[in-house]
Short mmCIF file of N, CA and C in Angstrom, two decimals:
data_model
loop_
_atom_site.label_atom_id
_atom_site.label_comp_id
_atom_site.label_asym_id
_atom_site.label_seq_id
_atom_site.Cartn_x
_atom_site.Cartn_y
_atom_site.Cartn_z
N MET U 1 5.63 -18.20 16.62
CA MET U 1 5.73 -18.14 15.21
C MET U 1 4.72 -17.31 14.78
N THR U 2 5.32 -16.72 13.03
CA THR U 2 4.29 -16.11 13.02
C THR U 2 3.34 -17.54 11.52
N GLU U 3 2.04 -16.61 11.61
CA GLU U 3 1.53 -17.97 10.98
C GLU U 3 0.50 -17.29 9.16
N VAL U 4 1.02 -16.37 9.53
CA VAL U 4 -0.12 -15.17 8.30
C VAL U 4 0.19 -13.81 8.28
N ILE U 5 1.54 -13.65 6.82
CA ILE U 5 1.48 -12.73 6.58
C ILE U 5 0.39 -12.11 5.76
N VAL U 6 0.36 -10.53 6.01
CA VAL U 6 -1.17 -10.33 5.59
C VAL U 6 -0.07 -8.86 4.23
N LEU U 7 -0.21 -8.92 3.03
CA LEU U 7 0.10 -7.66 1.95
C LEU U 7 -0.60 -7.04 1.60
N ASN U 8 -0.65 -5.61 2.27
CA ASN U 8 -1.96 -4.77 1.48
C ASN U 8 -1.32 -3.86 0.62
N GLY U 9 -2.10 -3.50 -0.29
CA GLY U 9 -1.57 -2.57 -1.77
C GLY U 9 -2.46 -2.51 -2.53
N GLY U 10 -2.13 -1.68 -3.04
CA GLY U 10 -2.98 -1.21 -4.50
C GLY U 10 -3.10 -1.90 -5.47
N SER U 11 -3.83 -1.95 -6.71
CA SER U 11 -3.16 -2.56 -7.89
C SER U 11 -2.61 -2.73 -8.51
N SER U 12 -1.90 -3.26 -9.07
CA SER U 12 -0.01 -3.66 -10.01
C SER U 12 0.73 -3.24 -9.39
N SER U 13 0.90 -2.98 -7.69
CA SER U 13 2.10 -2.62 -6.38
C SER U 13 3.10 -4.05 -6.41
N GLY U 14 3.05 -4.37 -6.92
CA GLY U 14 3.46 -6.20 -7.21
C GLY U 14 3.30 -6.98 -5.67
N LYS U 15 2.21 -7.08 -5.06
CA LYS U 15 1.68 -8.11 -3.73
C LYS U 15 1.89 -9.40 -4.43
N SER U 16 1.30 -9.69 -5.47
CA SER U 16 1.70 -11.24 -6.59
C SER U 16 3.09 -11.67 -6.33
N GLY U 17 4.23 -10.79 -6.87
CA GLY U 17 5.27 -11.11 -7.02
C GLY U 17 5.82 -11.03 -5.37
N ILE U 18 5.80 -10.62 -4.45
CA ILE U 18 6.09 -10.62 -3.25
C ILE U 18 5.89 -12.14 -2.50
N ALA U 19 4.54 -12.49 -2.91
CA ALA U 19 4.14 -13.32 -2.38
C ALA U 19 4.90 -14.69 -2.87
N ARG U 20 4.99 -15.10 -4.05
CA ARG U 20 5.99 -15.77 -4.78
C ARG U 20 7.63 -16.06 -4.61
N CYS U 21 7.72 -14.72 -4.60
CA CYS U 21 8.72 -14.75 -3.74
C CYS U 21 9.46 -14.33 -1.96
N LEU U 22 8.03 -14.78 -1.35
CA LEU U 22 7.95 -14.98 -0.24
C LEU U 22 8.04 -16.64 0.21
N GLN U 23 7.00 -17.54 -1.05
CA GLN U 23 7.39 -18.62 -0.91
C GLN U 23 8.83 -19.28 -1.34
N ALA U 24 9.64 -18.97 -1.83
CA ALA U 24 10.15 -19.41 -2.37
C ALA U 24 11.75 -19.13 -1.14
N VAL U 25 11.95 -17.42 -0.55
CA VAL U 25 12.73 -17.64 0.53
C VAL U 25 12.54 -18.07 1.31
N LEU U 26 11.15 -18.23 2.35
CA LEU U 26 10.38 -18.80 3.46
C LEU U 26 10.86 -20.26 3.77
N PRO U 27 11.27 -20.30 5.16
CA PRO U 27 11.69 -21.60 5.26
C PRO U 27 10.64 -23.27 4.77
N ASP U 28 9.90 -22.70 5.61
CA ASP U 28 8.29 -23.53 5.67
C ASP U 28 7.42 -23.44 4.52
N PRO U 29 6.76 -23.98 4.14
CA PRO U 29 5.59 -24.24 2.87
C PRO U 29 4.92 -22.91 3.27
N TRP U 30 4.75 -22.17 2.66
CA TRP U 30 3.40 -21.47 2.84
C TRP U 30 2.25 -21.70 1.82
N LEU U 31 1.22 -20.61 1.90
CA LEU U 31 -0.26 -21.42 1.17
C LEU U 31 -0.28 -19.67 0.85
N ALA U 32 -0.47 -19.56 -0.53
CA ALA U 32 -0.62 -18.01 -1.17
C ALA U 32 -2.01 -17.91 -1.73
N PHE U 33 -2.35 -16.69 -0.76
CA PHE U 33 -4.51 -16.57 -1.46
C PHE U 33 -4.35 -14.81 -1.62
N GLY U 34 -4.51 -14.43 -3.59
CA GLY U 34 -4.56 -13.48 -3.79
C GLY U 34 -6.16 -12.87 -3.53
N THR U 35 -7.04 -11.67 -3.30
CA THR U 35 -7.55 -11.48 -3.90
C THR U 35 -7.83 -11.81 -5.27
N ASP U 36 -7.37 -11.68 -5.75
CA ASP U 36 -8.12 -12.41 -7.40
C ASP U 36 -8.50 -13.27 -7.15
N LEU U 37 -8.20 -14.47 -6.50
CA LEU U 37 -8.41 -15.79 -6.58
C LEU U 37 -9.93 -15.28 -6.27
N LEU U 38 -10.72 -14.63 -5.29
CA LEU U 38 -11.57 -14.72 -4.31
C LEU U 38 -12.36 -14.22 -5.79
N VAL U 39 -11.65 -12.97 -6.66
CA VAL U 39 -12.95 -12.82 -7.68
C VAL U 39 -13.59 -13.62 -8.44
N ASP U 40 -11.68 -14.30 -9.18
CA ASP U 40 -12.15 -15.22 -9.72
C ASP U 40 -13.16 -15.99 -9.54
N ALA U 41 -12.82 -16.88 -8.36
CA ALA U 41 -14.15 -17.56 -7.92
C ALA U 41 -15.91 -17.42 -8.36
N MET U 42 -15.54 -15.81 -8.09
CA MET U 42 -17.07 -15.31 -7.89
C MET U 42 -17.80 -15.51 -9.51
N PRO U 43 -19.10 -15.97 -9.39
CA PRO U 43 -20.07 -16.31 -10.80
C PRO U 43 -19.47 -14.52 -11.84
N ALA U 44 -19.24 -14.42 -12.97
CA ALA U 44 -19.33 -13.46 -13.64
C ALA U 44 -20.61 -12.51 -13.43
N SER U 45 -21.88 -12.77 -13.23
CA SER U 45 -22.33 -12.05 -13.15
C SER U 45 -22.67 -11.11 -11.72
N MET U 46 -21.62 -11.25 -11.05
CA MET U 46 -20.82 -10.72 -9.83
C MET U 46 -20.38 -9.20 -10.32
N GLN U 47 -19.36 -9.66 -10.68
CA GLN U 47 -18.16 -8.89 -11.85
C GLN U 47 -18.86 -7.76 -12.39
N ALA U 48 -20.27 -7.41 -12.66
CA ALA U 48 -21.01 -6.38 -13.15
C ALA U 48 -22.40 -5.99 -12.75
N SER U 49 -22.47 -5.79 -10.98
CA SER U 49 -23.17 -6.05 -10.54
C SER U 49 -22.75 -5.08 -9.47
N ASP U 50 -24.20 -4.48 -9.49
CA ASP U 50 -24.13 -3.11 -7.69
C ASP U 50 -24.73 -4.19 -6.29
N ALA U 51 -24.87 -5.41 -6.68
CA ALA U 51 -24.77 -6.24 -5.44
C ALA U 51 -23.51 -6.92 -5.67
N GLY U 52 -22.76 -7.01 -6.63
CA GLY U 52 -21.13 -8.03 -6.11
C GLY U 52 -20.34 -6.51 -6.66
N MET U 53 -19.60 -6.42 -7.39
CA MET U 53 -18.28 -5.76 -8.08
C MET U 53 -18.41 -4.95 -8.93
N GLU U 54 -18.38 -3.74 -9.01
CA GLU U 54 -18.56 -2.65 -10.29
C GLU U 54 -17.52 -2.07 -10.43
N PHE U 55 -17.06 -1.93 -11.88
CA PHE U 55 -15.52 -0.62 -12.07
C PHE U 55 -16.52 0.94 -12.72
N ALA U 56 -16.03 1.61 -11.72
CA ALA U 56 -16.00 2.81 -12.52
C ALA U 56 -15.49 3.84 -13.97
N PRO U 57 -15.45 4.13 -14.40
CA PRO U 57 -14.87 4.15 -15.19
C PRO U 57 -13.30 5.03 -15.07
N ASP U 58 -13.00 5.55 -14.17
CA ASP U 58 -12.11 6.42 -13.44
C ASP U 58 -11.16 4.84 -12.88
N GLY U 59 -11.59 3.47 -13.12
CA GLY U 59 -11.30 2.56 -12.34
C GLY U 59 -10.97 1.87 -10.71
N GLU U 60 -12.21 2.97 -10.12
CA GLU U 60 -12.67 3.00 -8.45
C GLU U 60 -13.64 1.22 -8.79
N VAL U 61 -13.11 0.47 -7.52
CA VAL U 61 -13.84 -0.43 -8.03
C VAL U 61 -14.72 -0.21 -6.59
N ILE U 62 -16.33 -1.36 -6.66
CA ILE U 62 -17.46 -0.47 -6.34
C ILE U 62 -17.96 -1.80 -5.67
N VAL U 63 -18.15 -2.08 -4.48
CA VAL U 63 -18.71 -3.62 -3.83
C VAL U 63 -19.76 -3.54 -3.37
N GLY U 64 -20.79 -4.55 -3.14
CA GLY U 64 -21.89 -4.83 -2.79
C GLY U 64 -22.32 -5.36 -1.49
N PRO U 65 -23.28 -5.68 -1.41
CA PRO U 65 -23.72 -6.40 0.00
C PRO U 65 -23.74 -7.99 -0.19
N GLU U 66 -22.77 -8.73 -1.51
CA GLU U 66 -23.45 -9.99 -2.18
C GLU U 66 -21.93 -9.79 -2.15
N PHE U 67 -20.85 -9.16 -2.46
CA PHE U 67 -19.91 -9.22 -2.48
C PHE U 67 -18.88 -9.60 -1.12
N ARG U 68 -19.64 -9.04 -0.20
CA ARG U 68 -19.46 -8.44 0.70
C ARG U 68 -19.58 -9.98 1.72
N THR U 69 -20.37 -10.82 1.75
CA THR U 69 -20.69 -11.92 2.16
C THR U 69 -20.06 -12.54 1.28
N LEU U 70 -19.92 -13.00 0.42
CA LEU U 70 -19.03 -13.68 0.56
C LEU U 70 -17.10 -13.16 0.65
N GLU U 71 -16.70 -12.60 0.72
CA GLU U 71 -15.52 -12.12 0.86
C GLU U 71 -15.88 -12.63 2.30
N ALA U 72 -16.57 -11.89 3.15
CA ALA U 72 -16.41 -12.30 4.86
C ALA U 72 -16.24 -14.25 5.14
N ALA U 73 -16.65 -14.29 4.09
CA ALA U 73 -16.82 -16.26 4.14
C ALA U 73 -15.36 -16.81 3.69
N TRP U 74 -14.69 -15.52 3.04
CA TRP U 74 -13.99 -16.38 1.87
C TRP U 74 -12.40 -15.85 3.51
N ILE U 75 -12.71 -14.87 3.85
CA ILE U 75 -12.07 -14.31 4.90
C ILE U 75 -11.71 -15.15 6.42
N GLU U 76 -12.87 -15.79 6.73
CA GLU U 76 -13.05 -16.84 7.97
C GLU U 76 -12.24 -18.08 7.18
N GLY U 77 -12.69 -18.14 5.74
CA GLY U 77 -11.81 -19.88 5.42
C GLY U 77 -10.47 -19.61 5.35
N VAL U 78 -9.62 -17.82 5.24
CA VAL U 78 -8.04 -18.64 4.99
C VAL U 78 -7.87 -18.39 6.54
N ALA U 79 -9.07 -17.80 7.40
CA ALA U 79 -7.89 -17.68 8.57
C ALA U 79 -8.25 -19.40 9.49
N ALA U 80 -9.38 -19.75 9.47
CA ALA U 80 -9.83 -21.53 9.95
C ALA U 80 -8.24 -22.41 8.78
N MET U 81 -7.74 -21.95 8.26
CA MET U 81 -6.44 -22.84 7.04
C MET U 81 -5.82 -22.43 8.29
N ALA U 82 -5.06 -21.21 8.42
CA ALA U 82 -3.83 -20.99 9.56
C ALA U 82 -3.98 -21.66 11.01
N ARG U 83 -5.65 -21.13 11.70
CA ARG U 83 -5.43 -22.23 12.46
C ARG U 83 -5.52 -24.08 12.62
N ALA U 84 -5.83 -24.54 11.44
CA ALA U 84 -5.41 -25.72 11.06
C ALA U 84 -4.00 -26.48 11.08
N GLY U 85 -3.24 -24.97 11.02
CA GLY U 85 -2.24 -25.35 11.03
C GLY U 85 -0.52 -25.00 9.04
N ALA U 86 -1.85 -24.12 8.39
CA ALA U 86 -1.35 -23.81 7.02
C ALA U 86 -0.72 -22.44 7.71
N ARG U 87 0.87 -21.63 6.69
CA ARG U 87 0.74 -20.97 7.02
C ARG U 87 0.55 -20.13 6.04
N VAL U 88 0.12 -18.49 6.35
CA VAL U 88 -0.86 -18.36 4.48
C VAL U 88 0.05 -16.67 4.39
N ILE U 89 -0.35 -15.84 3.77
CA ILE U 89 0.07 -14.87 2.67
C ILE U 89 -0.67 -14.68 2.80
N VAL U 90 -1.64 -13.49 2.44
CA VAL U 90 -2.87 -13.34 1.70
C VAL U 90 -1.93 -11.84 1.36
N ASP U 91 -2.76 -11.72 -0.43
CA ASP U 91 -2.33 -10.50 -0.91
C ASP U 91 -3.75 -9.59 -1.01
N GLU U 92 -4.13 -9.11 -0.82
CA GLU U 92 -5.26 -7.90 -0.62
C GLU U 92 -5.00 -6.38 -0.98
N VAL U 93 -6.42 -5.97 -1.12
CA VAL U 93 -6.43 -5.04 -1.54
C VAL U 93 -7.39 -4.48 -0.22
N PHE U 94 -6.82 -3.66 0.34
CA PHE U 94 -8.16 -3.14 1.18
C PHE U 94 -8.41 -1.84 0.88
N LEU U 95 -9.73 -2.04 -0.29
CA LEU U 95 -10.48 -0.90 -0.67
C LEU U 95 -10.99 0.32 0.71
N GLY U 96 -11.46 -0.34 1.60
CA GLY U 96 -11.96 0.58 2.87
C GLY U 96 -11.03 1.43 3.89
N GLY U 97 -9.52 0.10 3.61
CA GLY U 97 -8.38 1.37 4.45
C GLY U 97 -8.52 0.58 5.39
N ALA U 98 -8.62 1.07 6.95
CA ALA U 98 -8.68 0.82 7.84
C ALA U 98 -10.06 -0.25 8.18
N ASP U 99 -11.06 0.33 7.34
CA ASP U 99 -12.35 -0.77 7.77
C ASP U 99 -11.70 -2.34 7.09
N SER U 100 -11.30 -2.15 6.18
CA SER U 100 -11.40 -3.68 6.03
C SER U 100 -10.24 -4.31 6.73
N GLN U 101 -8.91 -3.47 7.28
CA GLN U 101 -8.43 -3.95 7.90
C GLN U 101 -8.74 -4.78 9.42
N GLN U 102 -9.77 -3.93 9.32
CA GLN U 102 -10.62 -4.31 10.44
C GLN U 102 -11.10 -6.14 10.58
N ARG U 103 -12.19 -5.83 9.21
CA ARG U 103 -12.65 -6.64 9.10
C ARG U 103 -10.94 -8.40 9.41
N TRP U 104 -9.96 -8.02 8.48
CA TRP U 104 -9.45 -9.45 8.69
C TRP U 104 -9.03 -9.57 10.37
N GLN U 105 -8.81 -8.26 10.88
CA GLN U 105 -8.27 -8.31 12.53
C GLN U 105 -8.89 -9.29 13.44
N LYS U 106 -10.62 -9.00 12.99
CA LYS U 106 -11.56 -9.81 13.71
C LYS U 106 -11.24 -10.85 13.54
N ASN U 107 -10.84 -12.16 12.12
CA ASN U 107 -11.27 -13.38 11.73
C ASN U 107 -9.97 -14.00 11.67
N LEU U 108 -8.60 -12.73 11.93
CA LEU U 108 -7.25 -13.48 12.69
C LEU U 108 -6.37 -13.04 13.89
N ARG U 109 -8.00 -12.98 14.85
CA ARG U 109 -7.81 -12.02 16.45
C ARG U 109 -6.57 -13.29 17.31
N ASP U 110 -6.77 -14.40 17.01
CA ASP U 110 -5.78 -15.94 17.61
C ASP U 110 -4.78 -16.10 16.69
N LEU U 111 -4.68 -15.16 16.00
CA LEU U 111 -3.96 -16.00 15.97
C LEU U 111 -2.12 -14.36 15.03
N ARG U 112 -1.05 -15.14 15.05
CA ARG U 112 0.06 -14.50 14.69
C ARG U 112 0.38 -13.59 13.66
N VAL U 113 -0.08 -12.45 13.48
CA VAL U 113 0.13 -12.31 11.99
C VAL U 113 0.80 -10.66 11.83
N LEU U 114 1.84 -11.18 10.64
CA LEU U 114 2.44 -9.58 10.26
C LEU U 114 1.69 -9.01 9.29
N TRP U 115 1.67 -7.62 9.70
CA TRP U 115 0.79 -6.58 8.86
C TRP U 115 1.71 -6.29 7.92
N VAL U 116 1.77 -5.68 6.33
CA VAL U 116 3.09 -5.72 5.54
C VAL U 116 2.01 -4.54 4.41
N GLY U 117 2.56 -3.35 4.53
CA GLY U 117 2.14 -2.18 3.76
C GLY U 117 3.00 -2.44 2.16
N VAL U 118 2.46 -2.61 1.19
CA VAL U 118 3.04 -2.74 0.12
C VAL U 118 3.06 -1.22 -0.77
N ARG U 119 3.94 -0.84 -1.03
CA ARG U 119 3.01 0.63 -1.54
C ARG U 119 4.02 0.81 -2.55
N CYS U 120 3.59 1.34 -3.96
CA CYS U 120 4.46 1.73 -4.92
C CYS U 120 4.05 3.09 -5.98
N ASP U 121 4.87 4.16 -6.19
CA ASP U 121 4.40 5.15 -6.66
C ASP U 121 3.09 4.67 -7.95
N SER U 122 2.19 5.77 -7.41
CA SER U 122 0.71 5.13 -8.38
C SER U 122 1.09 5.41 -9.77
N ALA U 123 2.01 6.15 -10.43
CA ALA U 123 2.76 6.39 -12.06
C ALA U 123 3.34 5.64 -12.38
N VAL U 124 4.17 4.83 -11.76
CA VAL U 124 4.75 2.93 -11.73
C VAL U 124 3.65 2.12 -11.47
N ALA U 125 2.75 2.18 -10.97
CA ALA U 125 2.04 1.05 -10.81
C ALA U 125 1.10 1.33 -12.40
N ALA U 126 0.29 1.94 -12.45
CA ALA U 126 -0.49 2.69 -14.00
C ALA U 126 0.62 2.14 -14.79
N GLY U 127 1.66 2.16 -14.64
CA GLY U 127 2.69 1.61 -16.13
C GLY U 127 2.38 0.31 -16.22
N ARG U 128 2.67 -0.22 -14.54
CA ARG U 128 2.63 -1.74 -14.80
C ARG U 128 1.09 -2.05 -14.98
N GLU U 129 0.52 -1.72 -14.99
CA GLU U 129 -1.34 -1.51 -14.77
C GLU U 129 -1.26 -1.88 -16.85
N VAL U 130 -0.99 -1.23 -17.48
CA VAL U 130 -1.09 -0.58 -18.92
C VAL U 130 0.23 -2.44 -19.01
N ALA U 131 1.07 -2.32 -18.85
CA ALA U 131 1.72 -3.38 -19.22
C ALA U 131 1.05 -4.77 -19.52
N ARG U 132 0.53 -5.20 -18.43
CA ARG U 132 -0.05 -6.33 -17.81
C ARG U 132 -1.18 -6.26 -18.88
N GLY U 133 -2.37 -5.65 -19.05
CA GLY U 133 -3.55 -5.82 -20.71
C GLY U 133 -4.01 -5.95 -19.41
N ASP U 134 -3.91 -6.54 -18.44
CA ASP U 134 -5.55 -7.73 -17.61
C ASP U 134 -5.88 -6.25 -16.35
N ARG U 135 -5.83 -5.65 -16.32
CA ARG U 135 -6.93 -4.68 -15.38
C ARG U 135 -7.41 -3.51 -16.27
N VAL U 136 -8.94 -3.03 -15.43
CA VAL U 136 -9.23 -2.01 -15.79
C VAL U 136 -8.10 -0.70 -15.20
N ILE U 137 -7.81 -0.12 -16.32
CA ILE U 137 -7.26 1.62 -16.44
C ILE U 137 -7.78 2.16 -15.94
N GLY U 138 -7.00 2.47 -14.27
CA GLY U 138 -7.59 3.37 -13.86
C GLY U 138 -7.33 3.03 -12.47
N MET U 139 -7.21 1.76 -12.29
CA MET U 139 -7.30 1.23 -10.82
C MET U 139 -6.31 1.50 -10.31
N ALA U 140 -5.23 1.31 -10.91
CA ALA U 140 -3.25 1.55 -9.81
C ALA U 140 -4.15 3.06 -9.37
N ALA U 141 -3.88 3.69 -9.98
CA ALA U 141 -3.87 4.92 -9.96
C ALA U 141 -4.85 5.27 -8.36
N SER U 142 -5.85 4.79 -8.94
CA SER U 142 -7.26 4.82 -7.51
C SER U 142 -6.87 4.28 -6.10
N GLN U 143 -6.01 3.07 -6.04
CA GLN U 143 -6.58 3.34 -5.10
C GLN U 143 -5.41 2.97 -4.60
N ALA U 144 -3.81 3.65 -5.10
CA ALA U 144 -2.19 4.00 -4.65
C ALA U 144 -2.44 4.14 -3.03
N ASP U 145 -3.50 5.03 -2.70
CA ASP U 145 -3.06 5.97 -1.50
C ASP U 145 -4.53 5.60 -0.87
N VAL U 146 -5.16 5.08 -1.14
CA VAL U 146 -7.13 4.81 -0.55
C VAL U 146 -6.79 3.40 0.58
N VAL U 147 -5.71 2.96 -0.06
CA VAL U 147 -5.40 1.10 0.58
C VAL U 147 -4.28 0.92 2.09
N HIS U 148 -4.65 2.16 1.78
CA HIS U 148 -3.41 2.57 3.06
C HIS U 148 -3.53 3.32 4.41
N ARG U 149 -5.16 4.20 3.86
CA ARG U 149 -5.58 5.47 5.09
C ARG U 149 -5.66 3.97 6.42
N GLY U 150 -5.13 4.93 8.03
CA GLY U 150 -5.69 4.39 8.64
C GLY U 150 -4.95 3.31 9.22
N VAL U 151 -4.60 2.34 7.96
CA VAL U 151 -3.86 1.01 7.95
C VAL U 151 -2.77 1.17 9.07
N VAL U 152 -2.69 0.49 9.89
CA VAL U 152 -1.76 -0.34 11.09
C VAL U 152 -0.95 -1.18 9.93
N TYR U 153 0.64 -1.11 10.41
CA TYR U 153 1.83 -1.70 9.34
C TYR U 153 2.64 -2.22 10.64
N ASP U 154 2.81 -3.93 10.18
CA ASP U 154 4.94 -4.24 11.00
C ASP U 154 5.60 -3.53 10.44
N LEU U 155 5.51 -3.69 9.30
CA LEU U 155 6.62 -3.10 8.42
C LEU U 155 5.91 -2.47 6.72
N GLU U 156 6.54 -1.75 6.12
CA GLU U 156 6.04 -1.07 4.43
C GLU U 156 7.48 -1.47 3.65
N VAL U 157 6.46 -1.65 2.44
CA VAL U 157 8.13 -1.79 1.32
C VAL U 157 7.55 -1.57 0.14
N ASP U 158 8.81 -0.77 -0.41
CA ASP U 158 7.94 -0.28 -1.88
C ASP U 158 8.45 -0.58 -2.95
N THR U 159 7.72 -1.16 -3.68
CA THR U 159 8.16 -1.08 -5.26
C THR U 159 8.17 -0.33 -6.56
N THR U 160 8.34 0.61 -5.53
CA THR U 160 8.55 1.27 -6.65
C THR U 160 10.37 0.93 -7.39
N HIS U 161 11.00 0.67 -6.66
CA HIS U 161 12.53 1.19 -6.90
C HIS U 161 12.84 -0.08 -6.79
N ALA U 162 12.17 -0.90 -5.45
CA ALA U 162 12.77 -2.40 -5.57
C ALA U 162 12.10 -3.27 -5.97
N GLU U 163 12.98 -4.26 -7.04
CA GLU U 163 12.08 -5.94 -6.97
C GLU U 163 11.73 -6.05 -5.81
N SER U 164 10.82 -7.90 -6.47
CA SER U 164 10.30 -8.22 -5.35
C SER U 164 11.05 -9.47 -4.39
N MET U 165 11.84 -9.97 -4.91
CA MET U 165 12.86 -10.76 -4.41
C MET U 165 13.42 -9.52 -2.57
N GLU U 166 13.86 -8.88 -3.20
CA GLU U 166 14.65 -7.66 -2.28
C GLU U 166 13.28 -7.47 -1.23
N CYS U 167 12.23 -7.43 -1.65
CA CYS U 167 11.31 -6.99 -0.77
C CYS U 167 10.92 -8.27 0.18
N ALA U 168 10.35 -9.28 -0.60
CA ALA U 168 10.63 -10.42 0.12
C ALA U 168 11.48 -10.82 1.45
N ARG U 169 12.66 -10.53 0.70
CA ARG U 169 13.64 -10.88 1.75
C ARG U 169 13.69 -10.00 2.82
N ALA U 170 13.38 -8.47 2.44
CA ALA U 170 12.89 -7.43 4.03
C ALA U 170 12.35 -8.33 4.71
N ILE U 171 10.56 -9.19 4.06
CA ILE U 171 9.64 -9.30 4.71
C ILE U 171 10.44 -10.64 5.72
N ALA U 172 10.48 -11.06 5.54
CA ALA U 172 10.69 -12.45 5.72
C ALA U 172 11.65 -12.63 6.65
N ALA U 173 13.13 -11.38 7.25
CA ALA U 173 13.36 -11.31 8.03
C ALA U 173 12.79 -10.59 9.10
N HIS U 174 11.36 -10.63 9.38
CA HIS U 174 10.49 -10.47 10.18
C HIS U 174 9.98 -11.27 10.48
N VAL U 175 9.76 -11.97 9.81
CA VAL U 175 9.15 -13.78 9.94
C VAL U 175 9.36 -14.32 11.10
N ARG U 176 9.03 -14.58 12.40
CA ARG U 176 9.89 -15.40 13.58
C ARG U 176 8.65 -16.96 13.69
#
């Protein structure tokens, strides 16, 4: 049985909406944890530090060693919850592409994971980013392709024209 669903996609691609819809359509309770939760849990000083994370003028996110240390602990903690019996949906942005997936794979190695790529046309994601008003402008465009480089998925969905619920149902059909 699937224990963890990892949704990977760029900013404003629709991952959080899909996660909420998955919680509604899957028969058992699932916890949803997004990378935004990790960032929000960090001290504000980490969000403007070369040791933590910085936002370049073009929207690129640059992470430093202190961020990586906290991220590693967070990944390990999410994996521990799944090992303890919680089913978990992870809403993630693999800024390092395949390297980011490998960090998760190392911690989830003994769990049954469904790897899902959440794609969205960069222009559509950029429009969502502006409409949201809570993102650094340019993040959606800078992340749209880079987060998928070298990443291997069990399933991919595209939110360019599909609604979150439609994508969630497609993913739920692959959950065993």
